[in-house]
C-alpha positions as a printed NumPy array, in Angstrom:
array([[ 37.414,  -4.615,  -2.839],
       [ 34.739,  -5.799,  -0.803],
       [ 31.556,  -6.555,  -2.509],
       [ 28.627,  -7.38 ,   0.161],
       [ 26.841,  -9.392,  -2.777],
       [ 29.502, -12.307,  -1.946],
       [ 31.193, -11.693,   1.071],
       [ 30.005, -13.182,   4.534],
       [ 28.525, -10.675,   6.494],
       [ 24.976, -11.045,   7.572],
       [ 24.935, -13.623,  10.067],
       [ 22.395, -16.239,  10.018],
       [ 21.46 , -20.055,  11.747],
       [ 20.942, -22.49 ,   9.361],
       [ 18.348, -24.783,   9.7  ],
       [ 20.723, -27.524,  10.625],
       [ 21.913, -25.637,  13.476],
       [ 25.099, -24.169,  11.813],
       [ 25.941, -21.071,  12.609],
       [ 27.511, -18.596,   9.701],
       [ 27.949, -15.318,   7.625],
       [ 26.827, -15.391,   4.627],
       [ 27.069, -12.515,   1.662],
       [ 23.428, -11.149,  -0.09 ],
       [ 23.09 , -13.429,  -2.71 ],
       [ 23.519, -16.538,  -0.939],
       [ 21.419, -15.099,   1.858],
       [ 18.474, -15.006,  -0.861],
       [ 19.112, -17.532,  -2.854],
       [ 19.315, -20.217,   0.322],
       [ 16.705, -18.531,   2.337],
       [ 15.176, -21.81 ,   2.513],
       [ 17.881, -23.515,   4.132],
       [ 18.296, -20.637,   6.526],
       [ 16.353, -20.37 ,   9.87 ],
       [ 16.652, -17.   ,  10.782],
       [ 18.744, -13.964,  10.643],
       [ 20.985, -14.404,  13.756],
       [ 22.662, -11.032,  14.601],
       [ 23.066, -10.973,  18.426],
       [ 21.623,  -7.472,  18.486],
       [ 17.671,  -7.613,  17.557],
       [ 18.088,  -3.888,  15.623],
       [ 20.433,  -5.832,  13.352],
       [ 17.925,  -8.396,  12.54 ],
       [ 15.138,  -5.909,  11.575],
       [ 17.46 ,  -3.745,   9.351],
       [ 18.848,  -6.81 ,   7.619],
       [ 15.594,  -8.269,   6.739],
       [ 14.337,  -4.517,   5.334],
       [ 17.347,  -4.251,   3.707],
       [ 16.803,  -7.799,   2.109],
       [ 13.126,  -6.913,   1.407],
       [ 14.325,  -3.921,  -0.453],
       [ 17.266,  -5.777,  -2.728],
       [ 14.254,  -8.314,  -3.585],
       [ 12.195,  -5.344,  -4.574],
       [ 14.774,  -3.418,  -6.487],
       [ 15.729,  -7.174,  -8.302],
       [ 11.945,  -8.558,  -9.082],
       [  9.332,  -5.068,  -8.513],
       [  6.954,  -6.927, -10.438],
       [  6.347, -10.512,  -8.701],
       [  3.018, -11.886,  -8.977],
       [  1.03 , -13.743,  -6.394],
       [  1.039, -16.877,  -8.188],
       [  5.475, -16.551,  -8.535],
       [  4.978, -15.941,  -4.574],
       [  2.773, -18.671,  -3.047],
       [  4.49 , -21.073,  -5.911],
       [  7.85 , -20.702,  -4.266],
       [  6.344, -20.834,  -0.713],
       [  3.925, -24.359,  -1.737],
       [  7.178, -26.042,  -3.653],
       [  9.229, -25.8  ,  -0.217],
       [ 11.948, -23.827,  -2.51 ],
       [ 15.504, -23.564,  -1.789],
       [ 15.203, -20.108,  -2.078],
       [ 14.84 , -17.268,  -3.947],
       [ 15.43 , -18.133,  -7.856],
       [ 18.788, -16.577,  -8.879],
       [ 17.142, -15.392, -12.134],
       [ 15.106, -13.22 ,  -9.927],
       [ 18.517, -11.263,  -9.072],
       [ 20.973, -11.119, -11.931],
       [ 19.854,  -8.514, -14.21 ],
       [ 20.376,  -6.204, -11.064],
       [ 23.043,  -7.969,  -8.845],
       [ 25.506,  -9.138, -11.794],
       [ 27.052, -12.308, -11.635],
       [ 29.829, -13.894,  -9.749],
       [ 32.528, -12.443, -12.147],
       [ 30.726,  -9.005, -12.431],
       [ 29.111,  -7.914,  -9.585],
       [ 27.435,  -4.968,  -9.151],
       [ 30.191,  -2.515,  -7.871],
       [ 27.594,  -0.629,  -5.691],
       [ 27.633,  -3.345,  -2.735],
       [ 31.366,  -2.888,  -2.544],
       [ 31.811,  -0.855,   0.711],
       [ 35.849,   0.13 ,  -0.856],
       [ 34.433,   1.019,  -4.089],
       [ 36.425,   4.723,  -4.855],
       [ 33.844,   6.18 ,  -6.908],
       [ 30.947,   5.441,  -4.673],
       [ 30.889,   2.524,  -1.863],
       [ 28.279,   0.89 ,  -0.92 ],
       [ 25.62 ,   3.428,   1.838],
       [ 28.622,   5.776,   1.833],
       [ 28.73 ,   9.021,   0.065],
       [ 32.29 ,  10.495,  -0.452],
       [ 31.334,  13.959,  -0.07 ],
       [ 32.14 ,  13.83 ,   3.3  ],
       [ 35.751,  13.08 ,   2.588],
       [ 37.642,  15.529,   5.162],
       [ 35.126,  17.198,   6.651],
       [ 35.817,  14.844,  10.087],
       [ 37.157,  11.847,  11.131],
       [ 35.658,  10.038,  13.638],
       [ 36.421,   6.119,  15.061],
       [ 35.018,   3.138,  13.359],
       [ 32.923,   2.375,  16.868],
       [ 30.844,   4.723,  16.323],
       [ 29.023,   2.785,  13.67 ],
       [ 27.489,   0.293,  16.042],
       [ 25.367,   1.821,  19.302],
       [ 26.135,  -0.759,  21.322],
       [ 29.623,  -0.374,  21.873],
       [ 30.65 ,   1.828,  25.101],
       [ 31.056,   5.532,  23.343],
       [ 29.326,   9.294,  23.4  ],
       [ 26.827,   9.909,  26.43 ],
       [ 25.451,   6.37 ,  26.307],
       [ 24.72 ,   5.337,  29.768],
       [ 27.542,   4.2  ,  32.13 ],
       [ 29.677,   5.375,  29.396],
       [ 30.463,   9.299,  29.042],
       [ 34.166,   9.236,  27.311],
       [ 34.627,   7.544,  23.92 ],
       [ 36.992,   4.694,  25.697],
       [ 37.78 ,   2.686,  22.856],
       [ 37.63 ,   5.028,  19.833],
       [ 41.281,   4.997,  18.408],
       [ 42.165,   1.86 ,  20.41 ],
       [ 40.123,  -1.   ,  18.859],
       [ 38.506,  -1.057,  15.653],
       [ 35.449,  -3.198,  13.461],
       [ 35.79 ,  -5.288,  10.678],
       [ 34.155,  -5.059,   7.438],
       [ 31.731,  -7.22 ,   7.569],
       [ 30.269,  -5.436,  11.185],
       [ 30.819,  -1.894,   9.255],
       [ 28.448,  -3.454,   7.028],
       [ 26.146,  -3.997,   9.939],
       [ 26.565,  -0.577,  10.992],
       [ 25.903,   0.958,   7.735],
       [ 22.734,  -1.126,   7.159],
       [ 21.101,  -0.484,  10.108],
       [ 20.886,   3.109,  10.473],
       [ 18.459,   3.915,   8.074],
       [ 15.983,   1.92 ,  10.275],
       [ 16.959,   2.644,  13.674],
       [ 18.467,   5.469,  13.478],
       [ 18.055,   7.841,  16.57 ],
       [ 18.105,  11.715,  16.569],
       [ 20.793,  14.215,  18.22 ],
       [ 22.504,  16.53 ,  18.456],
       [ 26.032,  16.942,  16.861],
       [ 27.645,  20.631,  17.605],
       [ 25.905,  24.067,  17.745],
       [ 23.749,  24.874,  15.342],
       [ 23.831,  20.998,  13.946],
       [ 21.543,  17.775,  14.799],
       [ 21.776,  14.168,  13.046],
       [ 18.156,  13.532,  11.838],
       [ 16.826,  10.019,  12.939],
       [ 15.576,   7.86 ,  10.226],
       [ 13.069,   8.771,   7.28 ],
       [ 10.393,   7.28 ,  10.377],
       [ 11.169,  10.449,  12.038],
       [ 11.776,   9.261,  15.595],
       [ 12.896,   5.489,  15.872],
       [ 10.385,   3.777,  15.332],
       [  9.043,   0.116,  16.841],
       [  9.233,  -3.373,  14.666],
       [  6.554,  -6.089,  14.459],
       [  7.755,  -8.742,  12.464],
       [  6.28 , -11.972,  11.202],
       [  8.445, -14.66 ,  12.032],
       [  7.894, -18.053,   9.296],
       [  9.831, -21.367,   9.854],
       [ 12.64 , -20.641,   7.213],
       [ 13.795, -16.836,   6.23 ],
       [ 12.267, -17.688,   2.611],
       [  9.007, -17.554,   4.733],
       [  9.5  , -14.641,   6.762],
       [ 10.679, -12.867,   3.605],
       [  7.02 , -13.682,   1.632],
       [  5.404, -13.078,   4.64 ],
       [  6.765,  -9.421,   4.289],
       [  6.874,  -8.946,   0.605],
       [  5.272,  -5.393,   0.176],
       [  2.181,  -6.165,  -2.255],
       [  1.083,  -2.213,  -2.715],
       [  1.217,  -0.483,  -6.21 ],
       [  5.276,   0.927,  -6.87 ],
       [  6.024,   4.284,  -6.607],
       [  6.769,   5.623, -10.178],
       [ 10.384,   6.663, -10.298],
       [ 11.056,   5.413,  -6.703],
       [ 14.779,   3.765,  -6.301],
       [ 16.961,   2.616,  -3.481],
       [ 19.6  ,   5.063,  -1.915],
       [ 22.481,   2.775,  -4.173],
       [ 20.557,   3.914,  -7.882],
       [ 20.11 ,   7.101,  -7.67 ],
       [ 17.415,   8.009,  -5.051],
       [ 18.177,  11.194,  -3.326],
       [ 16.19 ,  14.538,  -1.803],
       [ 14.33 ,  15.367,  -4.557],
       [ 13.508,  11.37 ,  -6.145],
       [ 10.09 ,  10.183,  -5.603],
       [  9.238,   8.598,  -2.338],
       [  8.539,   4.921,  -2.081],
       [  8.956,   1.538,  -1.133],
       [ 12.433,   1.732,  -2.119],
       [ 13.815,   4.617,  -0.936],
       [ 12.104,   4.757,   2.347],
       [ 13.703,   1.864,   3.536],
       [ 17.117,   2.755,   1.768],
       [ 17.495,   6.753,   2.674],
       [ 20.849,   7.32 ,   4.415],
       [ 20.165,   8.694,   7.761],
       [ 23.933,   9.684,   7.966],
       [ 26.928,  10.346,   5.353],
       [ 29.712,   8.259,   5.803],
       [ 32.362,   6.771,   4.132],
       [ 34.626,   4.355,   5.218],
       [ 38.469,   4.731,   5.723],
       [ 38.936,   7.479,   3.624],
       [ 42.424,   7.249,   1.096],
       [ 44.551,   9.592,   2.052],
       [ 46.616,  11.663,  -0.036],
       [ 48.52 ,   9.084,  -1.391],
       [ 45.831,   6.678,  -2.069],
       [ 45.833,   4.722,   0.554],
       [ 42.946,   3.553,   3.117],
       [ 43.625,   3.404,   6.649],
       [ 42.983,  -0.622,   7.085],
       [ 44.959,  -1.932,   9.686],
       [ 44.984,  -5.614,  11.227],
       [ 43.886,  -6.976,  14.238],
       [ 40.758,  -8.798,  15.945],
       [ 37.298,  -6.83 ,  15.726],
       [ 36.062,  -5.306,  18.892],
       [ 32.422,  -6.469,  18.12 ],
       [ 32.817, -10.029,  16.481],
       [ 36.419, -10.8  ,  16.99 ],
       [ 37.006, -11.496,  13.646],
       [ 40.25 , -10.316,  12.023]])
């Protein structure tokens, strides 16, 4: 298993000046310890905060003005862990839908897509050397090097906000994301990620029956808050089993982080 609620994977500067991953639910519930969100690639940092944004929405859709400046005039830790439970799980039961090896589902993966092709790990992440990218017309390191969970993670998360449009065979094209083209990101920057977070908290009316892509949102759901910053821009799923079970997860150092 790997369940993104406690694993390390969204990388963040503390306000000490420590540098670390951390896993969703420390990520909220410290966000006032926490500087910023410290991907080196800026995409990374906008989809991580929108993905945040929508896990906060999911977990409290009903937070009042008064819960909102109260946690932002107390100088909170961060985000109350009450706030997340009901939704998350706890420690010993977490909710199986952030688990990106989860066989029935896996978190932004939809197993559909089981043998209909295999493609290289790199291709999650645009900025490593691969397709027609400039200076870089052969797939050079697909089969040869390989990313760890935690920047599959990355990958996963940040297509349905940056996701760009093409074209992927005759007759086929990969939509960009729910935007339609890619679009550009303002973002209001506070001194602490709690801030940035209430700076950002959406404060419109919910969409009746609106979800994010993990509970159930799909074509035909409502469209809201929730699923439009959610919706799967591609289908994936990661290291397939094969027939006898097993997932193709070798060892080694990751090309992107060089993490093992």
């Amino acid at each position: 298993t790997y369940n993104l609620l406690e694993k390390p994977w969204i990388p963040v500067l503390w306000t000490n000046g420590k540098v670390d991953r951390v896993g969703i639910k420390e990520a909220l519930t410290q966000a006032g310890r926490i500087r910023q969100i410290a991907a080196g690639n800026p995409m990374d940092r906008v989809a991580i905060l929108r993905f945040l944004l929508a896990v906060l929405q999911w977990c409290k859709p009903e937070a009042t003005q008064e819960e909102l400046e109260g946690l932002r005039l107390q100088g909170a830790r961060g985000i109350p862990a009450d706030w997340l439970t009901e939704k998350l799980g706890t420690t010993e039961e977490q909710n199986p839908a952030f688990d990106l090896l989860n066989d029935v589902g896996g978190f932004y993966q939809d197993h559909a897509t089981v043998g209909v092709k295999t493609v290289a790990a790199t291709n999650l992440l645009h900025d490593v050397p691969s397709g027609s990218k400039i200076a870089h017309f052969r797939h050079t390191r697909d089969g040869l090097e390989g990313l760890c969970l935690a920047c599959c993670a990355l990958g996963l998360v940040r297509w349905p906000g940056v996701a760009s449009a093409g074209t992927a065979g005759a007759r086929q094209s990969m939509t960009a994301s729910i935007n339609g083209n890619t679009p550009a990101y303002s973002v209001p920057i506070g001194t602490h990620l709690l801030d940035t977070i209430l700076f950002t908290w959406p404060t419109g009316g919910a969409v009746a029956g609106d979800a994010p892509i993990w509970d159930g949102a799909n074509e035909h759901s409502p469209l809201g808050f929730l699923k439009g910053l959610t919706w799967r821009s591609r289908c994936v799923v990661l290291a397939p089993q094969n027939e006898e079970g097993k997932r193709d997860l070798s060892s080694g150092s990751c090309c992107y982080c060089g993490k093992k």
